[in-house]
Amino acid sequence: MVEYIFDLWDPGLIFKSEEAYKNIIMSKHSLDEDLKPNSVFVEDAEAQADLGSYSRNVNARIYNPLAGIAKVDLYDRALRFCQEFGFEDHVETFQKGALVAQNQKEFESLDELTEEDKYHLRREYTHKWHLPKDLYYSIALCSLGSAVQGWDNTGANGANLSFPQEFGIADNTWLIGVINSGPTLFGLLSAWAADPLNNWLGRRGTIFLTGLFCVFPVLAQAFTQNWWGLLLCRLFMGLGMGVKVSTIPVFSAEISPASIRGGLVTSFQLWVAFGIFIGFCSNLIFYRIGTLAWRFQLAAAFAPAVPVLIFVWFCPESPRWLMKKRRYKEAFKAFCRLRNTELIAARDLYYAHCQVITERDAFSGKSLLHRVWELFTVPRLRRAMISSAIIVISQQFSGINIMSFYSSTIFEQAGYSPRDCLLASLGFGLIMFFFALPAVWTMDTFGRRNLLLFTFPNMAWCLLAAGCCFLIPTESGARVPLIAFFIYLFTALYGPGIGPIPSIYFSEAFPLSHRELGAAFTICINNSVGSALSLTFPSLLKKTTPTGAFGFYAGLNILAFAVIFFVVPETMQRTLEELDYTFGVPISKHARYQVGTWLPWFVRRYIFLQRSAKLEPLYKLEGL
């Protein structure tokens, strides 16, 4: 087969040999210019049309942008990179880093590397969790801010048993729903601010600013004297939460190495689950206060935000955000704090730089409205938008937020006393936190997509079983424990599945040029659907009974499973830059592969137990 090469300066040119390419391109472009780092060899002319723009990758090939470059040229490019960005003292480090980035799986054969270099590169595979403390400190501290979200949900859960009576709105289920969903309602407005705020303030500055809205409005809830005052406080909480929910996962994803990015970004959901559990503990602590209990239950959620406000400035800024601002020296210093050696930091910086050039050529200089338009018109961006939206909608369809807000109400309908409702809800929170822990490991072992496809059908039958248990006569001793058992089992499946995946997925799906904007849109969709479901659940519960409500959400879980199967791609263990090619694959090609290749393989392998069945992968890894 004839090999072809094409030039990204002029995608219309195709050459049948490397010699022909060099003869024409070298004369066409000045040697003083930096050659495009992602000019690549392809096997056929059909691939040329696809690779001319990474936005539509119909051949499902994932390319290393440095593949095929001669060592002399690679060293020359690294030298010019160092001269341009002021790394004259680190030329050798960046040259070796570029060489390792080009041969990521073959570094053992590189004579240019010392034994110490190879030792640390080897440990990326054998001890991938052995990383600098600054990385873990940054992930843990910033994700701590998400505990406010979980704590507030459960604070409202316990407060639902008392504040409606105090304000005389116990019979107005719609108004109770509006008050509970206040943060997500106002989050619809604030999510749009994620892009300009991150652009102006950086990741750390944005996290600090949003943290202020997680302290003062939360505390103010304790002093409200009427329902509209409480609603106003919760709306202001939404100003911070709408931006925070998108910024923290993006920050975590940008500082994490690809091999364990899923596990580290899971920290966000882990702290949400921790906040839910501590919130239920708080509800029980303040339960005996009486009619004033709800004030303490709601206001106590400010606590996790305080250390974030103080210590966030000790975290390194996101190196990819610094690169976006062309502050490469600061980006290298940040990478050095987040990686084990300077060589690894230089490799990651230079590799990311290669893709940033491509993105800059494709998207730089565009206005905000133009970039918004591109989210829906550029195939690569549109697919990231659709996939991320499906993931966050599926999380809402799972019914977990309904459990967080209304589990006490549900257990009350099952026949529990107010105190027992809070105890049963505490069990719900404990299980959610406990089963969020395995996600740190499973996310980068089994993959995001596989976990979703396994857990959604199982969550569906758990909800259906819990709903059917409400039909058991009240006097039966089995009714209450069975309802609690199936709700707990549902929660255990949620923990390592759809619980942490949304924050991971939207933080890694978009290119750097559209990352904040894509995350903001995704959170907007999440808040819209979440608000609608929270608003309607009290009325749904009242009109259809718990059996009907649980059956409705069981159906939504099955719907989510089907859509994810046909549309959502896997992102596990790909760098943020390599995912450009993953999301460039059209949805139609992905869906045909699932039906025509994956499903027959699954039937042969796991239904007919044919060990010889082989799965042809969708994505071809070339030069990686």
Coordinates of C-alpha atoms in Angstrom, one line a residue:
M1 CA 0.0 0.0 0.0
V2 CA 1.3 3.4 -0.9
E3 CA 2.0 5.7 2.0
Y4 CA 0.7 9.3 1.8
I5 CA 1.7 12.4 3.7
F6 CA -0.1 15.6 3.9
D7 CA 0.8 19.1 5.2
L8 CA -1.5 20.9 7.6
W9 CA -0.3 24.2 6.2
D10 CA -1.9 23.1 3.0
P11 CA -4.3 20.1 3.5
G12 CA -4.9 20.0 -0.2
L13 CA -1.4 18.7 -0.9
I14 CA -0.8 14.9 -0.8
F15 CA 2.6 13.4 -1.3
K16 CA 3.5 9.7 -2.1
S17 CA 6.8 9.8 -0.3
E18 CA 8.6 11.5 2.5
E19 CA 11.3 12.6 0.1
A20 CA 8.7 14.4 -2.1
Y21 CA 7.2 16.0 0.9
K22 CA 10.6 17.4 2.1
N23 CA 11.6 18.6 -1.3
I24 CA 8.4 20.7 -1.8
I25 CA 7.5 21.7 1.8
M26 CA 11.0 22.7 2.8
S27 CA 11.2 25.0 -0.2
K28 CA 7.7 26.3 0.4
H29 CA 8.3 27.2 4.1
S30 CA 11.2 29.0 5.7
L31 CA 13.4 26.8 7.8
D32 CA 13.2 29.5 10.4
E33 CA 9.5 28.9 10.8
D34 CA 8.4 26.2 13.3
L35 CA 6.9 23.3 11.3
K36 CA 3.5 22.2 12.3
P37 CA 4.1 19.6 14.9
N38 CA 1.2 17.4 13.8
S39 CA 2.0 16.8 10.1
V40 CA 1.5 13.1 10.0
F41 CA 1.8 10.1 7.7
V42 CA -1.4 8.3 6.7
E43 CA -2.1 5.0 4.9
D44 CA -4.5 6.3 2.3
A45 CA -5.8 9.4 0.6
E46 CA -9.2 9.0 2.3
A47 CA -7.7 9.7 5.6
Q48 CA -6.2 12.9 4.4
A49 CA -9.5 14.6 4.1
D50 CA -10.3 13.6 7.7
L51 CA -7.0 14.7 9.2
G52 CA -7.0 18.1 7.5
S53 CA -9.2 19.1 10.4
Y54 CA -9.3 17.1 13.7
S55 CA -12.9 18.2 14.1
R56 CA -14.1 15.2 12.0
N57 CA -12.2 12.0 12.4
V58 CA -14.2 9.5 10.4
N59 CA -11.5 6.9 10.4
A60 CA -11.3 6.9 14.2
R61 CA -7.5 7.2 14.3
I62 CA -5.8 8.8 17.3
Y63 CA -2.4 10.3 16.3
N64 CA 0.6 11.4 18.2
P65 CA 1.3 14.9 16.8
L66 CA 5.1 14.2 17.0
A67 CA 5.0 10.9 15.2
G68 CA 7.2 10.6 12.1
I69 CA 9.4 13.5 12.8
A70 CA 13.1 12.9 12.4
K71 CA 15.2 13.2 15.6
V72 CA 17.3 16.1 14.2
D73 CA 14.1 18.0 13.3
L74 CA 12.5 17.2 16.6
Y75 CA 15.5 18.6 18.5
D76 CA 15.5 21.7 16.3
R77 CA 11.9 22.3 17.1
A78 CA 12.4 21.9 20.8
L79 CA 15.4 24.3 20.6
R80 CA 13.3 27.0 18.9
F81 CA 10.5 26.4 21.4
C82 CA 12.9 27.0 24.3
Q83 CA 14.2 30.2 22.5
E84 CA 10.7 31.5 22.0
F85 CA 9.5 31.0 25.6
G86 CA 12.7 31.6 27.5
F87 CA 13.8 28.1 28.4
E88 CA 17.4 28.5 27.2
D89 CA 18.6 26.9 30.4
H90 CA 16.4 23.8 29.9
V91 CA 17.1 23.0 26.2
E92 CA 18.4 19.5 26.8
T93 CA 15.5 18.7 29.2
F94 CA 12.9 19.8 26.6
Q95 CA 14.7 18.0 23.8
K96 CA 14.6 14.8 25.8
G97 CA 11.0 15.6 26.8
A98 CA 10.0 15.9 23.1
L99 CA 11.8 12.6 22.3
V100 CA 9.9 10.8 25.1
A101 CA 6.6 12.4 24.0
Q102 CA 7.3 11.0 20.5
N103 CA 8.1 7.5 21.8
Q104 CA 5.8 7.3 24.9
K105 CA 5.8 3.5 25.0
E106 CA 9.4 2.9 23.8
F107 CA 11.4 5.2 26.1
E108 CA 13.5 2.2 27.3
S109 CA 15.2 2.1 24.0
L110 CA 16.2 5.7 24.0
D111 CA 20.0 6.1 24.5
E112 CA 19.6 9.8 25.2
L113 CA 17.9 9.1 28.5
T114 CA 19.8 8.4 31.7
E115 CA 19.0 5.5 34.0
E116 CA 17.4 7.9 36.4
D117 CA 15.2 9.3 33.6
K118 CA 14.1 5.8 32.7
Y119 CA 13.5 4.9 36.4
H120 CA 11.0 7.7 36.8
L121 CA 9.3 7.1 33.5
R122 CA 9.0 3.4 34.3
R123 CA 7.3 4.3 37.6
E124 CA 4.6 6.1 35.7
Y125 CA 3.3 2.6 34.8
T126 CA 4.4 0.6 37.8
H127 CA 3.6 3.2 40.5
K128 CA 1.2 5.5 38.8
W129 CA -0.2 6.9 42.1
H130 CA 3.2 7.9 43.3
L131 CA 3.0 11.6 42.6
P132 CA 4.0 14.9 44.3
K133 CA 2.1 16.0 47.4
D134 CA 1.3 19.3 45.7
L135 CA -0.9 17.4 43.2
Y136 CA -2.8 15.6 45.9
Y137 CA -3.0 18.7 48.0
S138 CA -4.5 20.7 45.1
I139 CA -7.0 18.1 44.1
A140 CA -8.2 17.5 47.7
L141 CA -8.4 21.1 48.8
C142 CA -10.3 22.4 45.7
S143 CA -12.6 19.4 45.7
L144 CA -13.4 20.1 49.3
G145 CA -15.5 23.0 48.1
S146 CA -17.9 20.6 46.5
A147 CA -18.8 19.2 49.9
V148 CA -20.9 22.4 50.3
Q149 CA -23.1 21.2 47.5
G150 CA -23.7 17.7 49.1
W151 CA -24.1 19.1 52.6
D152 CA -26.7 21.7 51.4
N153 CA -28.7 19.0 49.6
T154 CA -29.0 17.0 52.8
G155 CA -29.5 20.1 55.0
A156 CA -32.6 20.8 52.8
N157 CA -33.5 17.1 53.2
G158 CA -33.8 17.4 56.9
A159 CA -35.2 21.0 56.9
N160 CA -38.1 19.8 54.7
L161 CA -39.6 18.2 57.8
S162 CA -40.0 21.5 59.6
F163 CA -39.5 24.8 57.7
P164 CA -42.7 24.4 55.5
Q165 CA -44.7 24.2 58.7
E166 CA -43.1 27.3 60.2
F167 CA -43.7 29.4 57.1
G168 CA -47.2 28.0 56.5
I169 CA -46.4 26.4 53.1
A170 CA -46.7 22.7 54.0
D171 CA -49.5 22.2 51.5
N172 CA -47.8 24.1 48.6
T173 CA -45.6 21.3 47.1
W174 CA -44.6 23.5 44.2
L175 CA -43.2 26.2 46.4
I176 CA -41.3 23.7 48.5
G177 CA -39.8 22.4 45.3
V178 CA -38.8 25.9 44.1
I179 CA -37.1 26.6 47.5
N180 CA -35.2 23.3 47.4
S181 CA -34.0 23.8 43.8
G182 CA -33.1 27.5 44.4
P183 CA -29.3 26.9 44.0
T184 CA -29.7 25.1 40.7
L185 CA -32.2 27.6 39.4
F186 CA -29.9 30.5 39.9
G187 CA -27.0 28.3 38.9
L188 CA -28.5 28.5 35.4
L189 CA -27.6 32.2 35.3
S190 CA -24.2 31.9 36.9
A191 CA -23.0 29.0 34.9
W192 CA -22.7 31.3 31.9
A193 CA -20.1 33.3 33.8
A194 CA -17.7 30.4 34.1
D195 CA -16.0 31.3 30.8
P196 CA -15.2 35.0 31.4
L197 CA -14.4 34.4 35.1
N198 CA -11.9 31.6 34.3
N199 CA -10.4 33.7 31.6
W200 CA -9.9 36.7 33.8
L201 CA -9.2 35.2 37.2
G202 CA -7.7 31.7 36.4
R203 CA -8.8 28.5 38.1
R204 CA -7.7 29.5 41.6
G205 CA -9.2 32.9 41.5
T206 CA -12.5 31.6 40.3
I207 CA -12.6 28.9 43.0
F208 CA -11.9 31.6 45.6
L209 CA -14.7 33.9 44.3
T210 CA -17.3 31.2 44.1
G211 CA -16.3 30.1 47.6
L212 CA -17.5 33.4 49.0
F213 CA -21.0 32.6 47.7
C214 CA -20.7 29.2 49.6
V215 CA -20.2 31.0 52.9
F216 CA -22.3 34.1 53.4
P217 CA -25.6 33.2 51.7
V218 CA -25.4 29.7 53.4
L219 CA -25.1 31.3 56.8
A220 CA -27.8 33.9 56.0
Q221 CA -30.4 31.1 55.7
A222 CA -30.4 30.7 59.5
F223 CA -31.7 34.2 59.9
T224 CA -34.5 34.3 57.4
Q225 CA -38.0 35.2 58.7
N226 CA -40.2 34.1 55.7
W227 CA -40.1 31.7 52.8
W228 CA -39.1 34.3 50.2
G229 CA -36.1 35.3 52.3
L230 CA -35.0 31.7 52.4
L231 CA -35.5 31.4 48.7
L232 CA -33.4 34.6 48.1
C233 CA -30.5 33.1 50.1
R234 CA -30.6 29.9 48.2
L235 CA -30.7 31.8 44.9
F236 CA -27.5 33.6 45.8
M237 CA -25.9 30.3 46.7
G238 CA -26.6 29.3 43.2
L239 CA -24.4 32.2 41.9
G240 CA -21.3 30.5 43.3
M241 CA -22.3 26.9 42.8
G242 CA -23.1 27.3 39.1
V243 CA -19.5 28.3 38.4
K244 CA -17.8 26.2 41.0
V245 CA -19.3 22.9 39.8
S246 CA -17.7 23.4 36.4
T247 CA -14.4 25.0 37.5
I248 CA -13.2 22.5 40.1
P249 CA -13.4 19.4 37.8
V250 CA -11.8 21.3 35.0
F251 CA -8.9 22.4 37.3
S252 CA -8.5 18.8 38.6
A253 CA -8.5 17.4 35.0
E254 CA -5.9 19.9 33.8
I255 CA -3.4 19.1 36.5
S256 CA -3.8 15.3 36.5
P257 CA -1.8 12.8 34.5
A258 CA -3.9 10.9 31.9
S259 CA -3.4 7.5 33.4
I260 CA -5.2 8.3 36.7
R261 CA -7.1 11.5 35.7
G262 CA -10.5 9.8 36.2
G263 CA -9.6 8.7 39.7
L264 CA -8.3 12.1 40.7
V265 CA -11.2 14.0 39.3
T266 CA -13.5 11.6 41.2
S267 CA -12.3 13.5 44.3
F268 CA -15.0 16.0 43.4
Q269 CA -17.8 13.5 43.7
L270 CA -16.2 11.9 46.7
W271 CA -16.3 15.2 48.6
V272 CA -20.0 15.7 47.4
A273 CA -20.7 12.3 48.9
F274 CA -18.8 13.2 52.1
G275 CA -20.8 16.4 52.3
I276 CA -24.0 14.4 52.0
F277 CA -23.0 12.1 54.8
I278 CA -21.9 14.9 57.1
G279 CA -25.1 16.8 56.3
F280 CA -27.2 13.8 57.5
C281 CA -25.1 13.7 60.6
S282 CA -25.7 17.4 61.1
N283 CA -29.4 16.9 60.7
L284 CA -29.4 14.3 63.5
I285 CA -27.3 16.5 65.7
F286 CA -29.7 19.5 65.4
Y287 CA -32.9 17.4 65.3
R288 CA -33.6 17.8 69.0
I289 CA -33.6 21.6 68.9
G290 CA -37.2 21.4 67.7
T291 CA -38.8 23.9 65.4
L292 CA -35.5 25.9 65.0
A293 CA -33.6 22.8 63.8
W294 CA -34.0 23.6 60.1
R295 CA -32.0 26.9 60.6
F296 CA -29.0 25.1 61.9
Q297 CA -29.4 22.2 59.4
L298 CA -29.2 24.6 56.4
A299 CA -26.6 27.1 57.7
A300 CA -24.0 24.4 58.9
A301 CA -23.1 23.7 55.2
F302 CA -20.8 26.8 55.1
A303 CA -18.0 25.0 57.0
P304 CA -16.2 23.2 54.1
A305 CA -15.9 26.4 52.1
V306 CA -13.8 28.3 54.7
P307 CA -10.5 26.3 54.4
V308 CA -10.8 26.5 50.6
L309 CA -11.0 30.3 50.7
I310 CA -7.8 30.4 52.8
F311 CA -5.6 27.7 51.3
V312 CA -6.5 27.7 47.6
W313 CA -3.7 30.3 46.9
F314 CA -1.1 27.7 48.0
C315 CA -2.1 25.5 45.0
P316 CA -0.3 25.8 41.7
E317 CA -2.3 27.4 39.0
S318 CA -3.5 25.1 36.1
P319 CA -0.5 24.9 33.7
R320 CA -2.8 24.5 30.7
W321 CA -4.6 27.8 31.7
L322 CA -1.2 29.4 31.9
M323 CA -0.3 28.1 28.5
K324 CA -3.5 29.5 27.1
K325 CA -2.3 32.9 28.4
R326 CA 1.2 32.2 26.9
R327 CA 2.7 32.3 30.3
Y328 CA 4.9 29.2 29.6
K329 CA 7.6 29.8 32.3
E330 CA 4.9 29.8 35.0
A331 CA 3.3 26.8 33.3
F332 CA 6.6 24.8 33.5
K333 CA 7.0 25.7 37.2
A334 CA 3.4 24.5 37.8
F335 CA 4.1 21.3 35.9
C336 CA 7.3 20.8 38.0
R337 CA 5.3 21.0 41.2
L338 CA 2.7 18.5 39.8
R339 CA 5.1 15.9 38.2
N340 CA 7.9 13.8 39.7
T341 CA 10.8 15.1 37.5
E342 CA 11.6 18.1 35.3
L343 CA 11.8 15.7 32.3
I344 CA 8.2 14.5 32.8
A345 CA 7.1 18.1 33.3
A346 CA 8.9 19.2 30.1
R347 CA 7.4 16.2 28.2
D348 CA 3.8 17.1 29.3
L349 CA 4.3 20.8 28.6
Y350 CA 5.7 20.3 25.1
Y351 CA 3.2 17.6 24.1
A352 CA 0.3 19.9 25.2
H353 CA 1.9 22.8 23.4
C354 CA 1.8 20.8 20.1
Q355 CA -2.0 20.5 20.3
V356 CA -2.5 24.0 21.5
I357 CA -0.9 25.2 18.2
T358 CA -3.6 23.3 16.3
E359 CA -6.4 24.6 18.4
R360 CA -5.1 28.1 18.2
D361 CA -5.1 27.9 14.4
A362 CA -8.6 26.5 14.4
F363 CA -10.2 28.7 17.0
S364 CA -8.1 31.6 18.2
G365 CA -9.3 35.1 17.8
K366 CA -13.0 34.2 17.9
S367 CA -15.5 36.2 19.9
L368 CA -17.5 34.6 22.7
L369 CA -20.6 34.3 20.6
H370 CA -18.6 32.8 17.8
R371 CA -17.2 30.2 20.1
V372 CA -20.7 29.4 21.5
W373 CA -21.8 28.9 17.9
E374 CA -18.9 26.6 17.3
L375 CA -20.0 24.3 20.1
F376 CA -23.0 23.4 17.9
T377 CA -21.5 23.6 14.4
V378 CA -18.0 22.1 14.6
P379 CA -18.4 18.3 14.6
R380 CA -15.7 17.7 17.2
L381 CA -17.1 20.3 19.6
R382 CA -20.7 19.3 18.9
R383 CA -20.0 15.7 19.8
A384 CA -18.3 16.7 23.1
M385 CA -21.3 18.9 23.8
I386 CA -23.8 16.1 23.1
S387 CA -21.9 13.5 25.0
S388 CA -21.4 15.7 28.1
A389 CA -25.0 16.7 28.0
I390 CA -26.2 13.1 27.9
I391 CA -24.0 12.2 30.8
V392 CA -25.3 15.0 33.1
I393 CA -28.9 14.5 32.1
S394 CA -28.5 10.8 32.8
Q395 CA -27.3 11.6 36.3
Q396 CA -30.4 13.6 36.9
F397 CA -32.5 10.8 35.3
S398 CA -31.0 8.4 37.8
G399 CA -33.1 10.0 40.6
I400 CA -30.2 10.5 43.0
N401 CA -30.8 14.2 43.6
I402 CA -34.4 13.4 44.4
M403 CA -33.1 10.9 47.0
S404 CA -30.8 13.6 48.4
F405 CA -33.5 16.2 48.7
Y406 CA -36.5 14.0 49.6
S407 CA -35.2 10.8 51.1
S408 CA -36.6 11.8 54.5
T409 CA -40.0 12.5 52.9
I410 CA -39.9 9.2 51.1
F411 CA -39.1 7.3 54.3
E412 CA -41.9 9.2 56.0
Q413 CA -44.3 7.9 53.3
A414 CA -42.9 4.4 54.1
G415 CA -44.1 4.7 57.6
Y416 CA -41.0 6.0 59.5
S417 CA -41.2 8.5 62.4
P418 CA -39.4 11.9 61.9
R419 CA -36.4 10.6 63.9
D420 CA -36.3 7.3 62.1
C421 CA -36.5 9.2 58.7
L422 CA -33.3 11.0 59.6
L423 CA -31.6 7.8 60.7
A424 CA -32.6 6.0 57.5
S425 CA -31.4 9.0 55.5
L426 CA -28.1 8.9 57.4
G427 CA -27.7 5.3 56.2
F428 CA -28.3 6.6 52.6
G429 CA -25.5 9.2 53.0
L430 CA -23.1 6.7 54.6
I431 CA -23.5 4.2 51.7
M432 CA -23.1 6.9 49.1
F433 CA -19.8 8.0 50.7
F434 CA -18.5 4.5 51.2
F435 CA -19.3 3.4 47.6
A436 CA -17.8 6.6 46.1
L437 CA -14.4 5.4 47.3
P438 CA -14.0 2.5 44.8
A439 CA -14.6 4.9 41.9
V440 CA -11.1 6.3 42.5
W441 CA -9.8 2.9 41.3
T442 CA -12.5 1.7 38.9
M443 CA -12.7 4.9 36.9
D444 CA -9.3 4.3 35.2
T445 CA -9.5 0.5 35.3
F446 CA -12.9 -0.4 33.8
G447 CA -13.6 2.9 32.1
R448 CA -16.3 5.5 32.3
R449 CA -18.6 4.0 29.6
N450 CA -18.4 0.4 30.9
L451 CA -19.3 1.5 34.4
L452 CA -22.4 3.4 33.1
L453 CA -23.6 0.5 31.0
F454 CA -23.3 -1.9 33.9
T455 CA -24.8 0.3 36.7
F456 CA -27.8 1.9 34.9
P457 CA -29.9 -1.2 34.3
N458 CA -29.2 -2.4 37.8
M459 CA -30.2 0.9 39.3
A460 CA -33.4 0.7 37.3
W461 CA -34.5 -2.6 38.8
C462 CA -33.6 -1.4 42.3
L463 CA -35.9 1.6 41.9
L464 CA -38.6 -0.6 40.5
A465 CA -38.3 -3.0 43.4
A466 CA -38.3 -0.2 46.0
G467 CA -41.5 1.3 44.4
C468 CA -43.2 -2.1 44.4
C469 CA -42.4 -2.6 48.1
F470 CA -44.7 0.4 48.9
L471 CA -47.5 -1.9 47.8
I472 CA -46.8 -4.2 50.8
P473 CA -49.3 -3.6 53.6
T474 CA -48.2 -1.1 56.2
E475 CA -48.7 -3.5 59.0
S476 CA -46.3 -5.9 57.4
G477 CA -42.9 -6.0 59.1
A478 CA -41.1 -6.5 55.8
R479 CA -42.3 -3.2 54.1
V480 CA -40.0 -0.7 55.7
P481 CA -36.7 -2.7 55.7
L482 CA -37.3 -3.8 52.1
I483 CA -37.8 -0.2 50.9
A484 CA -34.6 0.9 52.7
F485 CA -32.7 -2.1 51.3
F486 CA -33.5 -1.4 47.7
I487 CA -32.8 2.3 48.1
Y488 CA -29.5 1.5 49.7
L489 CA -28.6 -1.0 46.9
F490 CA -29.5 1.7 44.3
T491 CA -27.2 4.1 46.1
A492 CA -24.3 1.6 46.2
L493 CA -24.5 1.2 42.4
Y494 CA -24.7 5.0 41.9
G495 CA -21.4 5.5 43.9
P496 CA -18.9 4.1 41.4
G497 CA -21.1 4.7 38.3
I498 CA -23.0 7.8 37.3
G499 CA -22.1 9.6 40.6
P500 CA -18.5 10.7 39.7
I501 CA -18.5 10.4 36.0
P502 CA -20.3 13.7 34.9
S503 CA -17.7 15.9 36.6
I504 CA -14.9 13.8 35.0
Y505 CA -16.5 13.7 31.6
F506 CA -17.3 17.3 30.9
S507 CA -13.9 18.4 32.3
E508 CA -12.0 16.4 29.8
A509 CA -14.3 16.3 26.7
F510 CA -13.6 19.8 25.4
P511 CA -10.4 21.3 24.0
L512 CA -8.6 24.0 25.9
S513 CA -10.0 26.7 23.6
H514 CA -13.6 25.8 24.6
R515 CA -13.1 24.0 27.9
E516 CA -14.7 26.6 30.3
L517 CA -17.5 27.4 27.8
G518 CA -18.3 23.7 27.2
A519 CA -18.3 23.0 31.0
A520 CA -20.6 26.0 31.6
F521 CA -23.1 24.8 29.0
T522 CA -23.0 21.3 30.5
I523 CA -23.7 22.6 34.0
C524 CA -26.5 24.8 32.6
I525 CA -28.1 21.7 31.2
N526 CA -27.5 19.8 34.4
N527 CA -29.1 22.6 36.5
S528 CA -32.0 22.9 34.1
V529 CA -32.9 19.2 34.2
G530 CA -32.2 19.0 38.0
S531 CA -34.4 22.0 38.7
A532 CA -37.2 20.6 36.7
L533 CA -37.1 17.3 38.5
S534 CA -36.7 18.8 41.9
L535 CA -39.6 21.1 41.3
T536 CA -41.9 18.4 40.1
F537 CA -41.0 15.6 42.4
P538 CA -43.2 16.7 45.4
S539 CA -46.2 16.9 43.1
L540 CA -45.3 13.7 41.3
L541 CA -45.0 11.9 44.6
K542 CA -48.4 13.2 45.7
K543 CA -50.2 12.3 42.5
T544 CA -48.6 9.0 41.4
T545 CA -47.7 7.6 44.9
P546 CA -44.2 6.4 45.7
T547 CA -44.7 3.4 43.5
G548 CA -45.5 5.5 40.4
A549 CA -42.7 7.9 41.1
F550 CA -40.1 5.2 41.5
G551 CA -41.3 3.4 38.4
F552 CA -41.0 6.7 36.4
Y553 CA -37.4 7.1 37.4
A554 CA -36.7 3.4 36.7
G555 CA -37.8 4.0 33.1
L556 CA -35.6 7.1 32.9
N557 CA -32.6 4.9 33.9
I558 CA -33.3 2.5 31.1
L559 CA -33.6 5.4 28.6
A560 CA -30.2 6.8 29.8
F561 CA -28.6 3.4 29.3
A562 CA -29.8 3.2 25.7
V563 CA -28.7 6.7 24.7
I564 CA -25.2 6.2 26.4
F565 CA -24.8 2.9 24.5
F566 CA -25.3 4.5 21.1
V567 CA -23.7 7.9 21.6
V568 CA -21.1 8.3 24.4
P569 CA -17.4 7.4 23.7
E570 CA -14.8 6.2 26.2
T571 CA -12.2 8.7 27.4
M572 CA -10.2 6.6 29.8
Q573 CA -6.4 7.0 29.8
R574 CA -6.2 9.4 26.9
T575 CA -4.5 12.8 27.3
L576 CA -6.7 15.8 27.1
E577 CA -5.1 16.5 23.7
E578 CA -5.6 13.0 22.3
L579 CA -9.3 13.3 23.0
D580 CA -9.6 15.8 20.2
Y581 CA -9.4 12.8 17.8
T582 CA -11.7 10.6 19.9
F583 CA -14.5 13.2 19.8
G584 CA -13.8 13.8 16.1
V585 CA -15.3 10.4 15.3
P586 CA -19.0 10.9 14.1
I587 CA -21.8 9.6 16.3
S588 CA -23.1 7.6 13.3
K589 CA -19.8 5.7 13.0
H590 CA -19.7 5.1 16.8
A591 CA -23.3 3.8 16.8
R592 CA -22.7 1.4 13.9
Y593 CA -19.7 0.0 15.6
Q594 CA -21.7 -0.7 18.8
V595 CA -24.4 -2.5 16.9
G596 CA -22.3 -4.2 14.2
T597 CA -19.1 -5.1 16.1
W598 CA -19.3 -4.6 19.9
L599 CA -22.8 -6.2 20.4
P600 CA -22.1 -9.4 18.4
W601 CA -18.7 -9.8 20.2
F602 CA -20.4 -9.4 23.6
V603 CA -23.0 -12.0 22.7
R604 CA -20.4 -14.5 21.5
R605 CA -18.1 -13.8 24.4
Y606 CA -20.4 -13.6 27.4
I607 CA -23.7 -15.3 26.2
F608 CA -22.2 -18.2 24.2
L609 CA -19.0 -18.2 26.3
Q610 CA -16.7 -18.3 23.2
R611 CA -13.3 -17.5 24.6
S612 CA -11.9 -17.2 21.1
A613 CA -14.1 -14.2 20.3
K614 CA -12.0 -11.1 19.5
L615 CA -13.1 -7.5 19.6
E616 CA -11.9 -5.2 16.9
P617 CA -11.3 -1.8 18.5
L618 CA -13.0 1.3 17.2
Y619 CA -10.1 3.6 17.8
K620 CA -6.8 3.0 16.0
L621 CA -3.8 4.3 18.0
E622 CA -1.1 5.4 15.6
G623 CA 2.2 6.8 16.7
L624 CA 1.3 6.6 20.4

